[in-house]
Each structure stands twice: as structure tokens, then as C-alpha cells.
mmCIF file with all atom_site columns, C-alpha atoms and ligand atoms in Angstrom:
data_model
loop_
_atom_site.group_PDB
_atom_site.id
_atom_site.type_symbol
_atom_site.label_atom_id
_atom_site.label_alt_id
_atom_site.label_comp_id
_atom_site.label_asym_id
_atom_site.label_entity_id
_atom_site.label_seq_id
_atom_site.pdbx_PDB_ins_code
_atom_site.Cartn_x
_atom_site.Cartn_y
_atom_site.Cartn_z
_atom_site.occupancy
_atom_site.B_iso_or_equiv
_atom_site.pdbx_formal_charge
_atom_site.auth_seq_id
_atom_site.auth_comp_id
_atom_site.auth_asym_id
_atom_site.auth_atom_id
_atom_site.pdbx_PDB_model_num
ATOM   1   C CA  . MET A 1 1   ? 0.423  0.342   0.066  1.00 54.00 ? 114 MET A CA  1
ATOM   2   C CA  . GLU A 1 2   ? 1.494  3.768   -0.891 1.00 66.00 ? 115 GLU A CA  1
ATOM   3   C CA  . ASN A 1 3   ? 2.775  5.444   2.277  1.00 90.00 ? 116 ASN A CA  1
ATOM   4   C CA  . LYS A 1 4   ? 2.503  2.843   4.564  1.00 96.00 ? 117 LYS A CA  1
ATOM   5   C CA  . LEU A 1 5   ? 4.812  0.572   6.470  1.00 97.00 ? 118 LEU A CA  1
ATOM   6   C CA  . ARG A 1 6   ? 3.241  -3.109  7.051  1.00 98.00 ? 119 ARG A CA  1
ATOM   7   C CA  . LEU A 1 7   ? 4.415  -3.656  10.743 1.00 98.00 ? 120 LEU A CA  1
ATOM   8   C CA  . ASP A 1 8   ? 3.938  -7.086  11.726 1.00 98.00 ? 121 ASP A CA  1
ATOM   9   C CA  . ILE A 1 9   ? 4.940  -8.216  15.732 1.00 98.00 ? 122 ILE A CA  1
ATOM   10  C CA  . VAL A 1 10  ? 5.572  -12.182 16.332 1.00 98.00 ? 123 VAL A CA  1
ATOM   11  C CA  . THR A 1 11  ? 6.890  -13.394 19.680 1.00 98.00 ? 124 THR A CA  1
ATOM   12  C CA  . PRO A 1 12  ? 6.742  -17.435 19.878 1.00 97.00 ? 125 PRO A CA  1
ATOM   13  C CA  . HIS A 1 13  ? 3.509  -17.428 21.226 1.00 95.00 ? 126 HIS A CA  1
ATOM   14  C CA  . GLY A 1 14  ? 2.254  -15.934 17.720 1.00 97.00 ? 127 GLY A CA  1
ATOM   15  C CA  . LEU A 1 15  ? 1.297  -13.185 16.020 1.00 98.00 ? 128 LEU A CA  1
ATOM   16  C CA  . VAL A 1 16  ? 0.638  -10.204 18.441 1.00 98.00 ? 129 VAL A CA  1
ATOM   17  C CA  . LEU A 1 17  ? -0.017 -7.957  15.383 1.00 97.00 ? 130 LEU A CA  1
ATOM   18  C CA  . SER A 1 18  ? -0.247 -7.380  11.526 1.00 98.00 ? 131 SER A CA  1
ATOM   19  C CA  . GLU A 1 19  ? -1.252 -4.050  10.366 1.00 97.00 ? 132 GLU A CA  1
ATOM   20  C CA  . ASP A 1 20  ? -0.505 -1.158  7.883  1.00 98.00 ? 133 ASP A CA  1
ATOM   21  C CA  . VAL A 1 21  ? 0.476  1.556   9.758  1.00 98.00 ? 134 VAL A CA  1
ATOM   22  C CA  . ASP A 1 22  ? 1.935  5.485   9.079  1.00 98.00 ? 135 ASP A CA  1
ATOM   23  C CA  . GLU A 1 23  ? 4.886  5.450   11.454 1.00 98.00 ? 136 GLU A CA  1
ATOM   24  C CA  . VAL A 1 24  ? 6.262  3.251   13.697 1.00 98.00 ? 137 VAL A CA  1
ATOM   25  C CA  . THR A 1 25  ? 8.319  4.606   16.984 1.00 98.00 ? 138 THR A CA  1
ATOM   26  C CA  . ALA A 1 26  ? 10.229 1.441   19.099 1.00 98.00 ? 139 ALA A CA  1
ATOM   27  C CA  . ALA A 1 27  ? 12.779 0.977   21.975 1.00 97.00 ? 140 ALA A CA  1
ATOM   28  C CA  . GLY A 1 28  ? 16.163 0.124   20.436 1.00 97.00 ? 141 GLY A CA  1
ATOM   29  C CA  . THR A 1 29  ? 19.349 -1.131  22.140 1.00 97.00 ? 142 THR A CA  1
ATOM   30  C CA  . GLU A 1 30  ? 21.059 1.931   21.124 1.00 93.00 ? 143 GLU A CA  1
ATOM   31  C CA  . GLY A 1 31  ? 17.936 4.789   21.758 1.00 96.00 ? 144 GLY A CA  1
ATOM   32  C CA  . GLU A 1 32  ? 14.709 5.076   20.210 1.00 97.00 ? 145 GLU A CA  1
ATOM   33  C CA  . PHE A 1 33  ? 13.872 5.408   16.745 1.00 97.00 ? 146 PHE A CA  1
ATOM   34  C CA  . GLY A 1 34  ? 11.213 6.640   14.469 1.00 98.00 ? 147 GLY A CA  1
ATOM   35  C CA  . VAL A 1 35  ? 10.626 4.805   11.214 1.00 98.00 ? 148 VAL A CA  1
ATOM   36  C CA  . LEU A 1 36  ? 8.424  6.551   8.087  1.00 97.00 ? 149 LEU A CA  1
ATOM   37  C CA  . PRO A 1 37  ? 7.618  4.414   4.978  1.00 97.00 ? 150 PRO A CA  1
ATOM   38  C CA  . GLY A 1 38  ? 10.956 4.425   2.505  1.00 96.00 ? 151 GLY A CA  1
ATOM   39  C CA  . HIS A 1 39  ? 13.048 4.035   5.430  1.00 96.00 ? 152 HIS A CA  1
ATOM   40  C CA  . VAL A 1 40  ? 16.383 2.863   4.616  1.00 96.00 ? 153 VAL A CA  1
ATOM   41  C CA  . PRO A 1 41  ? 16.612 -0.707  5.794  1.00 97.00 ? 154 PRO A CA  1
ATOM   42  C CA  . PHE A 1 42  ? 18.463 -1.818  8.646  1.00 96.00 ? 155 PHE A CA  1
ATOM   43  C CA  . VAL A 1 43  ? 18.314 -4.450  11.499 1.00 97.00 ? 156 VAL A CA  1
ATOM   44  C CA  . THR A 1 44  ? 18.803 -3.686  15.505 1.00 98.00 ? 157 THR A CA  1
ATOM   45  C CA  . THR A 1 45  ? 17.585 -5.280  18.599 1.00 98.00 ? 158 THR A CA  1
ATOM   46  C CA  . LEU A 1 46  ? 15.132 -3.886  21.113 1.00 98.00 ? 159 LEU A CA  1
ATOM   47  C CA  . LYS A 1 47  ? 14.615 -3.199  24.774 1.00 98.00 ? 160 LYS A CA  1
ATOM   48  C CA  . ILE A 1 48  ? 12.344 -3.623  27.108 1.00 98.00 ? 161 ILE A CA  1
ATOM   49  C CA  . GLY A 1 49  ? 10.438 -0.805  25.891 1.00 97.00 ? 162 GLY A CA  1
ATOM   50  C CA  . MET A 1 50  ? 7.051  0.784   24.142 1.00 97.00 ? 163 MET A CA  1
ATOM   51  C CA  . LEU A 1 51  ? 6.448  0.357   20.850 1.00 98.00 ? 164 LEU A CA  1
ATOM   52  C CA  . ILE A 1 52  ? 4.438  3.677   18.992 1.00 97.00 ? 165 ILE A CA  1
ATOM   53  C CA  . LEU A 1 53  ? 2.202  3.005   16.065 1.00 97.00 ? 166 LEU A CA  1
ATOM   54  C CA  . ARG A 1 54  ? 0.356  6.209   14.080 1.00 97.00 ? 167 ARG A CA  1
ATOM   55  C CA  . LYS A 1 55  ? -2.393 5.332   12.012 1.00 96.00 ? 168 LYS A CA  1
ATOM   56  C CA  . ASP A 1 56  ? -5.229 7.728   10.573 1.00 94.00 ? 169 ASP A CA  1
ATOM   57  C CA  . ASN A 1 57  ? -4.136 9.983   13.439 1.00 90.00 ? 170 ASN A CA  1
ATOM   58  C CA  . LYS A 1 58  ? -4.691 7.652   16.083 1.00 94.00 ? 171 LYS A CA  1
ATOM   59  C CA  . THR A 1 59  ? -1.747 5.960   18.559 1.00 95.00 ? 172 THR A CA  1
ATOM   60  C CA  . GLU A 1 60  ? -1.255 2.963   19.735 1.00 96.00 ? 173 GLU A CA  1
ATOM   61  C CA  . TYR A 1 61  ? 1.141  1.379   22.538 1.00 96.00 ? 174 TYR A CA  1
ATOM   62  C CA  . VAL A 1 62  ? 1.964  -1.948  22.280 1.00 97.00 ? 175 VAL A CA  1
ATOM   63  C CA  . PHE A 1 63  ? 4.274  -3.511  24.807 1.00 98.00 ? 176 PHE A CA  1
ATOM   64  C CA  . VAL A 1 64  ? 7.502  -5.501  23.299 1.00 98.00 ? 177 VAL A CA  1
ATOM   65  C CA  . ASN A 1 65  ? 10.205 -7.383  25.659 1.00 97.00 ? 178 ASN A CA  1
ATOM   66  C CA  . SER A 1 66  ? 13.085 -7.170  23.637 1.00 95.00 ? 179 SER A CA  1
ATOM   67  C CA  . GLY A 1 67  ? 14.384 -8.850  20.493 1.00 97.00 ? 180 GLY A CA  1
ATOM   68  C CA  . TYR A 1 68  ? 15.160 -7.906  17.372 1.00 98.00 ? 181 TYR A CA  1
ATOM   69  C CA  . ALA A 1 69  ? 13.753 -5.036  14.046 1.00 98.00 ? 182 ALA A CA  1
ATOM   70  C CA  . GLU A 1 70  ? 13.937 -5.348  10.858 1.00 98.00 ? 183 GLU A CA  1
ATOM   71  C CA  . VAL A 1 71  ? 12.500 -2.162  9.059  1.00 98.00 ? 184 VAL A CA  1
ATOM   72  C CA  . SER A 1 72  ? 12.295 -1.991  5.044  1.00 97.00 ? 185 SER A CA  1
ATOM   73  C CA  . PRO A 1 73  ? 11.327 0.769   3.300  1.00 96.00 ? 186 PRO A CA  1
ATOM   74  C CA  . ASP A 1 74  ? 7.808  -0.837  3.075  1.00 97.00 ? 187 ASP A CA  1
ATOM   75  C CA  . LYS A 1 75  ? 7.533  -2.812  6.309  1.00 98.00 ? 188 LYS A CA  1
ATOM   76  C CA  . VAL A 1 76  ? 8.662  -3.387  9.377  1.00 98.00 ? 189 VAL A CA  1
ATOM   77  C CA  . ILE A 1 77  ? 8.876  -6.792  11.340 1.00 98.00 ? 190 ILE A CA  1
ATOM   78  C CA  . ILE A 1 78  ? 9.532  -7.176  15.354 1.00 98.00 ? 191 ILE A CA  1
ATOM   79  C CA  . LEU A 1 79  ? 10.651 -10.368 16.292 1.00 98.00 ? 192 LEU A CA  1
ATOM   80  C CA  . ALA A 1 80  ? 9.756  -10.377 20.622 1.00 98.00 ? 193 ALA A CA  1
ATOM   81  C CA  . ASP A 1 81  ? 9.935  -12.261 23.284 1.00 97.00 ? 194 ASP A CA  1
ATOM   82  C CA  . SER A 1 82  ? 6.716  -11.162 24.125 1.00 97.00 ? 195 SER A CA  1
ATOM   83  C CA  . ALA A 1 83  ? 4.648  -8.448  23.352 1.00 98.00 ? 196 ALA A CA  1
ATOM   84  C CA  . GLU A 1 84  ? 1.316  -7.075  23.822 1.00 97.00 ? 197 GLU A CA  1
ATOM   85  C CA  . ARG A 1 85  ? -1.565 -4.180  23.085 1.00 96.00 ? 198 ARG A CA  1
ATOM   86  C CA  . ALA A 1 86  ? -2.455 -1.617  25.453 1.00 95.00 ? 199 ALA A CA  1
ATOM   87  C CA  . GLU A 1 87  ? -6.033 -3.560  25.825 1.00 93.00 ? 200 GLU A CA  1
ATOM   88  C CA  . ASP A 1 88  ? -4.418 -7.112  25.782 1.00 95.00 ? 201 ASP A CA  1
ATOM   89  C CA  . ILE A 1 89  ? -2.088 -6.065  29.478 1.00 96.00 ? 202 ILE A CA  1
ATOM   90  C CA  . ASP A 1 90  ? -3.227 -7.494  32.795 1.00 97.00 ? 203 ASP A CA  1
ATOM   91  C CA  . ILE A 1 91  ? -2.751 -5.164  34.506 1.00 96.00 ? 204 ILE A CA  1
ATOM   92  C CA  . GLU A 1 92  ? -3.373 -7.259  37.650 1.00 97.00 ? 205 GLU A CA  1
ATOM   93  C CA  . ARG A 1 93  ? -0.485 -9.412  36.270 1.00 98.00 ? 206 ARG A CA  1
ATOM   94  C CA  . ALA A 1 94  ? 1.578  -7.095  35.582 1.00 98.00 ? 207 ALA A CA  1
ATOM   95  C CA  . LEU A 1 95  ? 0.627  -4.964  39.255 1.00 98.00 ? 208 LEU A CA  1
ATOM   96  C CA  . ALA A 1 96  ? 1.566  -8.967  40.851 1.00 98.00 ? 209 ALA A CA  1
ATOM   97  C CA  . ALA A 1 97  ? 4.972  -9.282  38.388 1.00 98.00 ? 210 ALA A CA  1
ATOM   98  C CA  . LYS A 1 98  ? 6.701  -5.172  39.859 1.00 98.00 ? 211 LYS A CA  1
ATOM   99  C CA  . LYS A 1 99  ? 5.374  -6.366  44.000 1.00 98.00 ? 212 LYS A CA  1
ATOM   100 C CA  . ARG A 1 100 ? 7.575  -9.787  43.025 1.00 97.00 ? 213 ARG A CA  1
ATOM   101 C CA  . ALA A 1 101 ? 10.488 -8.640  41.277 1.00 97.00 ? 214 ALA A CA  1
ATOM   102 C CA  . GLU A 1 102 ? 10.804 -5.033  44.395 1.00 97.00 ? 215 GLU A CA  1
ATOM   103 C CA  . GLU A 1 103 ? 10.552 -8.193  46.874 1.00 96.00 ? 216 GLU A CA  1
ATOM   104 C CA  . ARG A 1 104 ? 13.501 -9.437  44.945 1.00 95.00 ? 217 ARG A CA  1
ATOM   105 C CA  . LEU A 1 105 ? 15.352 -6.362  44.403 1.00 95.00 ? 218 LEU A CA  1
ATOM   106 C CA  . ALA A 1 106 ? 15.011 -5.836  48.634 1.00 94.00 ? 219 ALA A CA  1
ATOM   107 C CA  . GLN A 1 107 ? 16.907 -9.531  49.067 1.00 93.00 ? 220 GLN A CA  1
ATOM   108 C CA  . ALA A 1 108 ? 19.325 -9.163  46.476 1.00 83.00 ? 221 ALA A CA  1
ATOM   109 C CA  . GLU A 1 109 ? 21.530 -11.918 48.500 1.00 88.00 ? 222 GLU A CA  1
ATOM   110 C CA  . LYS A 1 110 ? 18.403 -14.157 47.643 1.00 92.00 ? 223 LYS A CA  1
ATOM   111 C CA  . TYR A 1 111 ? 18.143 -14.028 43.671 1.00 90.00 ? 224 TYR A CA  1
ATOM   112 C CA  . ASP A 1 112 ? 19.823 -12.770 40.755 1.00 93.00 ? 225 ASP A CA  1
ATOM   113 C CA  . PHE A 1 113 ? 19.696 -9.015  40.203 1.00 94.00 ? 226 PHE A CA  1
ATOM   114 C CA  . ALA A 1 114 ? 19.476 -8.521  36.675 1.00 94.00 ? 227 ALA A CA  1
ATOM   115 C CA  . ARG A 1 115 ? 16.660 -11.005 36.650 1.00 95.00 ? 228 ARG A CA  1
ATOM   116 C CA  . ALA A 1 116 ? 14.677 -8.919  38.814 1.00 97.00 ? 229 ALA A CA  1
ATOM   117 C CA  . MET A 1 117 ? 15.598 -5.956  37.298 1.00 97.00 ? 230 MET A CA  1
ATOM   118 C CA  . ALA A 1 118 ? 14.635 -7.259  34.035 1.00 97.00 ? 231 ALA A CA  1
ATOM   119 C CA  . ALA A 1 119 ? 11.155 -8.283  35.262 1.00 98.00 ? 232 ALA A CA  1
ATOM   120 C CA  . LEU A 1 120 ? 10.638 -5.028  37.124 1.00 98.00 ? 233 LEU A CA  1
ATOM   121 C CA  . GLU A 1 121 ? 10.843 -3.192  33.760 1.00 98.00 ? 234 GLU A CA  1
ATOM   122 C CA  . ARG A 1 122 ? 8.564  -5.285  31.782 1.00 98.00 ? 235 ARG A CA  1
ATOM   123 C CA  . ALA A 1 123 ? 5.941  -4.962  34.361 1.00 98.00 ? 236 ALA A CA  1
ATOM   124 C CA  . SER A 1 124 ? 6.735  -1.176  35.141 1.00 98.00 ? 237 SER A CA  1
ATOM   125 C CA  . ILE A 1 125 ? 6.278  -0.734  31.303 1.00 97.00 ? 238 ILE A CA  1
ATOM   126 C CA  . ARG A 1 126 ? 2.942  -3.129  31.192 1.00 97.00 ? 239 ARG A CA  1
ATOM   127 C CA  . ILE A 1 127 ? 1.383  -1.564  33.738 1.00 97.00 ? 240 ILE A CA  1
ATOM   128 C CA  . GLN A 1 128 ? 2.620  2.753   32.194 1.00 95.00 ? 241 GLN A CA  1
ATOM   129 C CA  . ILE A 1 129 ? 0.963  1.193   28.893 1.00 95.00 ? 242 ILE A CA  1
ATOM   130 C CA  . ALA A 1 130 ? -2.321 -0.286  30.548 1.00 94.00 ? 243 ALA A CA  1
ATOM   131 C CA  . GLU A 1 131 ? -2.640 2.885   32.177 1.00 91.00 ? 244 GLU A CA  1
ATOM   132 C CA  . ARG A 1 132 ? -2.142 5.402   29.265 1.00 80.00 ? 245 ARG A CA  1
ATOM   133 C CA  . LYS A 1 133 ? 0.416  6.583   31.337 1.00 61.00 ? 246 LYS A CA  1
ATOM   134 C CA  . VAL A 1 134 ? 2.327  7.978   28.715 1.00 54.00 ? 247 VAL A CA  1
ATOM   135 C CA  . PRO A 1 135 ? 5.192  10.371  27.984 1.00 50.00 ? 248 PRO A CA  1
ATOM   136 C CA  . ARG A 1 136 ? 3.445  11.979  24.945 1.00 45.00 ? 249 ARG A CA  1
HETATM 137 P P1  . ATP B 2 .   ? 4.849  -12.733 34.533 1.00 86.15 ? 308 ATP B P1  1
HETATM 138 O O1  . ATP B 2 .   ? 5.729  -13.046 35.337 1.00 86.15 ? 308 ATP B O1  1
HETATM 139 O O2  . ATP B 2 .   ? 3.396  -12.282 35.131 1.00 86.15 ? 308 ATP B O2  1
HETATM 140 O O3  . ATP B 2 .   ? 4.504  -14.091 33.746 1.00 86.15 ? 308 ATP B O3  1
HETATM 141 P P2  . ATP B 2 .   ? 6.757  -12.083 32.681 1.00 86.15 ? 308 ATP B P2  1
HETATM 142 O O4  . ATP B 2 .   ? 7.367  -10.625 32.507 1.00 86.15 ? 308 ATP B O4  1
HETATM 143 O O5  . ATP B 2 .   ? 7.935  -12.665 33.283 1.00 86.15 ? 308 ATP B O5  1
HETATM 144 O O6  . ATP B 2 .   ? 5.662  -11.853 33.279 1.00 86.15 ? 308 ATP B O6  1
HETATM 145 P P3  . ATP B 2 .   ? 6.910  -12.828 29.833 1.00 86.15 ? 308 ATP B P3  1
HETATM 146 O O7  . ATP B 2 .   ? 7.747  -14.234 29.770 1.00 86.15 ? 308 ATP B O7  1
HETATM 147 O O8  . ATP B 2 .   ? 7.162  -11.482 29.472 1.00 86.15 ? 308 ATP B O8  1
HETATM 148 O O9  . ATP B 2 .   ? 6.367  -12.619 31.413 1.00 86.15 ? 308 ATP B O9  1
HETATM 149 O O10 . ATP B 2 .   ? 5.956  -13.738 28.788 1.00 86.15 ? 308 ATP B O10 1
HETATM 150 C C1  . ATP B 2 .   ? 5.191  -14.799 29.303 1.00 86.15 ? 308 ATP B C1  1
HETATM 151 C C2  . ATP B 2 .   ? 3.834  -14.735 28.467 1.00 86.15 ? 308 ATP B C2  1
HETATM 152 O O11 . ATP B 2 .   ? 2.717  -14.190 29.587 1.00 86.15 ? 308 ATP B O11 1
HETATM 153 C C3  . ATP B 2 .   ? 3.796  -13.938 26.961 1.00 86.15 ? 308 ATP B C3  1
HETATM 154 O O12 . ATP B 2 .   ? 2.885  -14.854 26.250 1.00 86.15 ? 308 ATP B O12 1
HETATM 155 C C4  . ATP B 2 .   ? 2.688  -12.483 27.539 1.00 86.15 ? 308 ATP B C4  1
HETATM 156 O O13 . ATP B 2 .   ? 2.226  -11.745 26.305 1.00 86.15 ? 308 ATP B O13 1
HETATM 157 C C5  . ATP B 2 .   ? 2.207  -13.060 28.702 1.00 86.15 ? 308 ATP B C5  1
HETATM 158 N N1  . ATP B 2 .   ? 1.964  -12.050 29.502 1.00 86.15 ? 308 ATP B N1  1
HETATM 159 C C6  . ATP B 2 .   ? 2.817  -12.022 30.352 1.00 86.15 ? 308 ATP B C6  1
HETATM 160 N N2  . ATP B 2 .   ? 2.544  -10.176 31.399 1.00 86.15 ? 308 ATP B N2  1
HETATM 161 C C7  . ATP B 2 .   ? 1.163  -9.956  30.690 1.00 86.15 ? 308 ATP B C7  1
HETATM 162 C C8  . ATP B 2 .   ? 0.872  -9.390  31.330 1.00 86.15 ? 308 ATP B C8  1
HETATM 163 N N3  . ATP B 2 .   ? 0.872  -8.091  32.176 1.00 86.15 ? 308 ATP B N3  1
HETATM 164 N N4  . ATP B 2 .   ? -0.716 -9.135  30.475 1.00 86.15 ? 308 ATP B N4  1
HETATM 165 C C9  . ATP B 2 .   ? -0.781 -9.534  29.825 1.00 86.15 ? 308 ATP B C9  1
HETATM 166 N N5  . ATP B 2 .   ? -0.043 -10.893 29.121 1.00 86.15 ? 308 ATP B N5  1
HETATM 167 C C10 . ATP B 2 .   ? 1.453  -11.108 29.843 1.00 86.15 ? 308 ATP B C10 1
#
């Protein structure tokens, strides 16, 4: 489709999203990046973060848990460990995961610190997206 980008978000659990959009912003490990139709091809790794898609003047937020992005002029493919659209985020589950991670971080000698930090990051961003407390 002219002047659109096909965005596919794929996880081991299945296809999360496949849509024609106007713009994608994602959290690369080297920093946030934006893609419009016609972008030069590149591949990058993704960190735990928020993907923002704009489509027909609407903005949607999607949780993306690490992975890769492959960008070509008419397509963005996201391969992530897990991903959810805002409306599919179970906020109670994320709040429970956040509490669990915080408890583990408070007993750092008993738990893997990096693992608990990553769990806290996932839960915090899920909560932000689900509550639409997004910084823009
Ligand atoms: P938890 O400790 O609650 O399992 P997690 O961050 O360890 O959270 P992931 O490993 O990222 O979970 O994801 C495992 C599966 O569960 C994926 O399919 C993911 O989409 C789903 N999932 C995890 N947390 C949520 C949530 N709060 N709402 C909806 N789906 C979730």
C-alpha cells in the first residue's frame, strides 16, 4: 500500500499484530528510533520498551519485550520474546509481577539481581501502557 508501512509483531506465542500503519517508533538498544515509509533498510536489537504506532491520526502503544527489528522501506518486522497491545495487558498480573520483582530486589543476596531488574522493567512498562500513562 502506498505511503504505508506493514508492521508485523511476532513472538514465540504467535502473531501479536499485523497492520498497515503510517509511522512506528520503537525502543532500540542504541536508542529510540522512528520509521516512516521509505526508510533505509536496517536491523537492530530492541530493549524492553514501548512501541508506538500511528495510523490514520490514531496512536497505539504496544509493549515489546526485547528482540529484533528488521526495517525495510515498506515493512517493519518485530521479533520479540513477548509483546502485548495495550488492551491485552492484564494490569493485575503486571502489578503482581512488579511487587514480586521489588521483593526480590530487596533480598538481593537470595535472587538474581539482573533477572529481577528485567522483570521489574517489564512490569513497569506494561503498567504504564495499560494505564495510558505514556510520556507523550
Ligand atoms: P509474569 O511474571 O507475570 O509471567 P513476565 O514478564 O515474566 O510476567 P513474559 O515472560 O514477558 O512474562 O511473558 C510470558 C507470556 O505471558 C507472554 O505470552 C506474555 O505476552 C504474557 N504476559 C505476561 N505478562 C502479561 C500481562 N501483564 N498481561 C498480558 N499478558 C502477559
